[in-house]
Coordinates of C-alpha atoms and ligand atoms in Angstrom, one line a residue:
X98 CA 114.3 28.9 -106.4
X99 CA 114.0 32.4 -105.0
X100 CA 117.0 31.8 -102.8
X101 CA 119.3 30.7 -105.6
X102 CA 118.3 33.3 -107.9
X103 CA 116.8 30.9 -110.9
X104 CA 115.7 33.3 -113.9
X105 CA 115.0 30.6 -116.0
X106 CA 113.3 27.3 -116.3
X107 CA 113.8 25.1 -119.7
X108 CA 111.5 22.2 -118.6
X109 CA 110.7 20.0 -115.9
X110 CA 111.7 16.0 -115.9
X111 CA 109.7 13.8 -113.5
X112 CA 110.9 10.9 -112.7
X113 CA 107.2 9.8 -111.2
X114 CA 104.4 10.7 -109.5
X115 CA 105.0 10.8 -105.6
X116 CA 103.6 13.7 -104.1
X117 CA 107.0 14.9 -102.7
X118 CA 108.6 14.9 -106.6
X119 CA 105.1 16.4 -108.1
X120 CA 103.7 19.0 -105.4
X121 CA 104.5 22.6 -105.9
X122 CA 104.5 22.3 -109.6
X123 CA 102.0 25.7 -109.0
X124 CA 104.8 27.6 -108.2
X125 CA 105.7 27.5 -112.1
X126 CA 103.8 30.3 -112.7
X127 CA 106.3 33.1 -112.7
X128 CA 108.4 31.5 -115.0
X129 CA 105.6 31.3 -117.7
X130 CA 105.0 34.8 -116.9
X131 CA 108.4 35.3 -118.0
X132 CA 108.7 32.2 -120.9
X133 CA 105.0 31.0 -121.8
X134 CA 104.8 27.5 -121.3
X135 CA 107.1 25.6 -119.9
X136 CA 107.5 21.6 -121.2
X137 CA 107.2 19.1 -118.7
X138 CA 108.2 15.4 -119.6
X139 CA 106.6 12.4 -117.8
X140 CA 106.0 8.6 -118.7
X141 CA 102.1 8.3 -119.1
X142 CA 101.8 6.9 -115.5
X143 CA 103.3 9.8 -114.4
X144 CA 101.7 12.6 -116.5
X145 CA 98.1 10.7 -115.1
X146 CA 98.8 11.6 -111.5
X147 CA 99.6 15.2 -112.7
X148 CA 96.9 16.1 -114.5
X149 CA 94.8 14.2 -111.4
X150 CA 96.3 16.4 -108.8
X151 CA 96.5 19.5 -110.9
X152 CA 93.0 19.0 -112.6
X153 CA 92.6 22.8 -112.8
X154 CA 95.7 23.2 -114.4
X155 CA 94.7 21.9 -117.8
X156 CA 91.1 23.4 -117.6
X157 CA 90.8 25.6 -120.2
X158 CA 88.0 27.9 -118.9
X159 CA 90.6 29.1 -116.6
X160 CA 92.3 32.5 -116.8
X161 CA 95.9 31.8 -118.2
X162 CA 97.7 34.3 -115.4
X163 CA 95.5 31.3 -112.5
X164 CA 96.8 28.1 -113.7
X165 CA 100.3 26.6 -114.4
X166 CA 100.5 26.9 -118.4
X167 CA 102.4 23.3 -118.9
X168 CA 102.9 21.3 -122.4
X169 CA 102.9 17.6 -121.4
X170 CA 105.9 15.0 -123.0
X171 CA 105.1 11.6 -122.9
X172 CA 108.8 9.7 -122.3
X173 CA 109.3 6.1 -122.1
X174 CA 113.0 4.2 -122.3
X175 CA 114.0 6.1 -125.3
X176 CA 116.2 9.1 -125.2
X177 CA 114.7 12.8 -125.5
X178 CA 116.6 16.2 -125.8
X179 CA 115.4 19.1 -123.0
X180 CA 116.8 22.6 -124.0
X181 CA 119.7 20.9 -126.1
X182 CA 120.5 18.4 -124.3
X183 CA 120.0 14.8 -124.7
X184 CA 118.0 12.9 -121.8
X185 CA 118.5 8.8 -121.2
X186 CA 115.8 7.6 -119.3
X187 CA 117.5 4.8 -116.5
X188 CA 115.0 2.4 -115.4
X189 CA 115.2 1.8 -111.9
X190 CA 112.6 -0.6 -109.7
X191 CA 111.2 1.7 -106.6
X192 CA 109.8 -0.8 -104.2
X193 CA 107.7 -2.6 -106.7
X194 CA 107.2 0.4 -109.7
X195 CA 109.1 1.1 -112.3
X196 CA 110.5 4.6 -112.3
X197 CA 112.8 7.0 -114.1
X198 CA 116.0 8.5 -113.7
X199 CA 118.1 10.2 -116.4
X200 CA 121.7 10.3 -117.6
X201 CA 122.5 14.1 -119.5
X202 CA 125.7 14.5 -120.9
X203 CA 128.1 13.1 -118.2
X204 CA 126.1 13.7 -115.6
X205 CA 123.1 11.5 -113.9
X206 CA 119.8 11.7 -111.9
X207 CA 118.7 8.5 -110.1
X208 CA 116.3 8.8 -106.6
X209 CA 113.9 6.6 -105.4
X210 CA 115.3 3.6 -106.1
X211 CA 115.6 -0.2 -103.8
X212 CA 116.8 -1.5 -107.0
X213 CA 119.3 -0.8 -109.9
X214 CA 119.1 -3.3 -112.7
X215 CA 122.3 -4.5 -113.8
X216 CA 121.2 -3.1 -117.6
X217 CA 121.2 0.0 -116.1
X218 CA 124.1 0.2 -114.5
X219 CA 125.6 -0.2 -118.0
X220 CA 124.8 3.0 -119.2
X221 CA 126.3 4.8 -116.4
X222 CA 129.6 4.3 -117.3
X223 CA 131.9 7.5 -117.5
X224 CA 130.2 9.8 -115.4
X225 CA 132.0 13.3 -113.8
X226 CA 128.6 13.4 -111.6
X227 CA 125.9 11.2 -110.2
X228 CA 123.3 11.6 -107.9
X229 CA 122.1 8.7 -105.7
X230 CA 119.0 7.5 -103.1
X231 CA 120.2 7.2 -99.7
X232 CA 117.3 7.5 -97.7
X233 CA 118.6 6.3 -94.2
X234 CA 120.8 2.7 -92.6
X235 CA 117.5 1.4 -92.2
X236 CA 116.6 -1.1 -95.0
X237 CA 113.5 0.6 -96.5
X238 CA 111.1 -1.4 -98.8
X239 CA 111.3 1.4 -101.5
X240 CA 115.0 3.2 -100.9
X241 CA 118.2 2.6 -101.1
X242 CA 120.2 2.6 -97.3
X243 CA 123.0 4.9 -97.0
X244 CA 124.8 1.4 -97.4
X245 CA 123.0 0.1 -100.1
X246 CA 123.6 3.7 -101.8
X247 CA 127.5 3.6 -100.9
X248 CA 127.6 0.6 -102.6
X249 CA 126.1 1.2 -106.2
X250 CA 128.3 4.7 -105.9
X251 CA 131.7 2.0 -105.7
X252 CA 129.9 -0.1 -108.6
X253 CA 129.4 3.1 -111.0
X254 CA 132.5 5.2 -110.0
X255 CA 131.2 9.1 -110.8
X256 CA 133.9 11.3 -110.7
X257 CA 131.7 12.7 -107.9
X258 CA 128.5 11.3 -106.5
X259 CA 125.9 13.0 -104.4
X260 CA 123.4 11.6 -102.4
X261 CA 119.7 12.8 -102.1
X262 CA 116.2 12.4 -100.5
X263 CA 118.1 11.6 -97.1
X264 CA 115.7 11.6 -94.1
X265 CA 116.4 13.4 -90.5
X266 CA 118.0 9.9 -89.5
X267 CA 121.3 11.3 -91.3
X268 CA 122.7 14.1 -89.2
X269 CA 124.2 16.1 -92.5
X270 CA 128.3 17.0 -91.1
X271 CA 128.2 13.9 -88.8
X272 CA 126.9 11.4 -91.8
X273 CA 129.9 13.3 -94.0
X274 CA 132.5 12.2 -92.2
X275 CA 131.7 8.6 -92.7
X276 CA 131.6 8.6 -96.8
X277 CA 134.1 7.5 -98.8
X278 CA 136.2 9.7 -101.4
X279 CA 134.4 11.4 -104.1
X280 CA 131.1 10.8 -102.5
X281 CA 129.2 13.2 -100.6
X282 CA 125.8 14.7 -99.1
X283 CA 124.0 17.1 -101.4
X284 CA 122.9 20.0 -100.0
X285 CA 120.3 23.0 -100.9
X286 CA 121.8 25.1 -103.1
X287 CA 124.0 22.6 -104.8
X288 CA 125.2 23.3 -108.0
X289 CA 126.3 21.2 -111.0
X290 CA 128.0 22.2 -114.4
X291 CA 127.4 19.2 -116.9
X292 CA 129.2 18.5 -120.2
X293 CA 126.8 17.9 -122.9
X294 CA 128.9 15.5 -124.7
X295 CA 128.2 12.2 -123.1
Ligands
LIG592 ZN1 108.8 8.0 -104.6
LIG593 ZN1 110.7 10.5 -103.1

C-alpha cells in the first residue's frame, strides 16, 4: 500500500476467513485516521473469524487511535454496492467450503477456488478483466492448478484474465511464457480500471 501510493480505502471485501486473506487487517489504521471507519463486508462465517482473531478490535474500552475502527457488512449471494459500485457475490467451492468471489462492473474477483459451479460461471459472461486461482501444476485439494486455472480462463473468456495466489513452484517470466493470449500472471503493483456498467 505504501509502495503504490494508496490515499484512500472505500472498504474491504473478504472473500473468507483464511489467515493469509484476513491478517494485516491492523494496518487499516491510517486510513481511518484519515476517513473514520472504514466498512468491511463479510458472509457471517467470515465476519466470525474476524472478530475472533481481531477480538481487540471491536472492544470498546479501547482507545479509538489503538484499534482498527471497522463497521461489519454481513453479505450472502445477493448483490451489494461498495463506494458506488455494485458487488455480485460468485459462489465458488474451496476444497469443501463455500466461499466468495465478486463480479463489479465488468470486472471479477475469484481466488481460492478447486471448484467453479456451472451457475456461476453464468454470471461471468462479458467480462474486460478476471482474476483467477492458479496455485501451482500440482493438483491441490483446495486450488485450482495452473491447468485447472487455464482452463476456466478458455470457459469464461475475460478480455484479459490474471492469475493470483501462485506459489514459488511458478517461476513468474518462465511460467509467462507458457499462457495463452489474453491471460497472464498478476504481479504487485498491478493495476485495473473497471467500468461500472456491468
Ligand atoms: Zn483459503
Ligand atoms: Zn488463500
Amino acid at each position: 500500500m505504501l509502495a503504490t501510493h494508496v490515499e484512500r480505502l472505500d472498504a474491504i471485501v473478504y472473500t473468507h476467513g483464511h489467515a493469509d486473506h484476513v491478517l494485516g487487517l491492523d494496518d487499516v489504521r491510517p486510513f481511518n485516521y484519515r476517513q473514520g471507519t472504514i466498512p468491511i463486508f463479510a458472509a457471517p462465517d467470515t465476519a466470525d473469524t474476524i472478530r475472533r482473531v481481531f477480538s481487540y478490535a471491536f472492544d470498546k474500552r479501547e482507545f479509538k487511535t489503538h484499534i482498527p475502527q471497522l463497521d461489519v457488512k454481513p453479505i450472502g449471494d445477493d448483490p451489494f454496492e461498495v463506494a458506488g459500485l455494485l458487488f455480485e457475490p460468485i459462489p465458488l467451492m474451496h476444497g469443501k467450503e463455500k466461499i466468495y468471489g465478486f463480479r463489479f462492473g465488468d470486472a471479477a474477483y475469484l481466488t481460492d477456488h478447486s471448484f467453479v459451479p456451472d451457475e456461476s460461471i453464468a454470471k461471468l459472461n462479458g467480462l474486460d478483466v478476471l482474476f483467477l486461482d492458479a496455485l501451482r501444476h500440482k493438483a491441490h485439494p483446495t486450488h485450482s492448478t495452473l491447468a485447472e486455472a487455464i482452463e476456466l480462463a478458455t470457459r469464461i473468456r475475460a478480455n484479459r484474465t490474471f492469475f493470483t495466489h501462485m506459489c514459488h513452484d511458478l517461476p513468474h517470466a518462465a511460467t509467462q511464457d507458457t499462457l495463452p493470449t489474453g491471460v497472464f500472471l498478476a504481479w504487485d503493483g498491478l493495476e485495473i480500471e473497471v467500468n461500472g456498467a456491468a
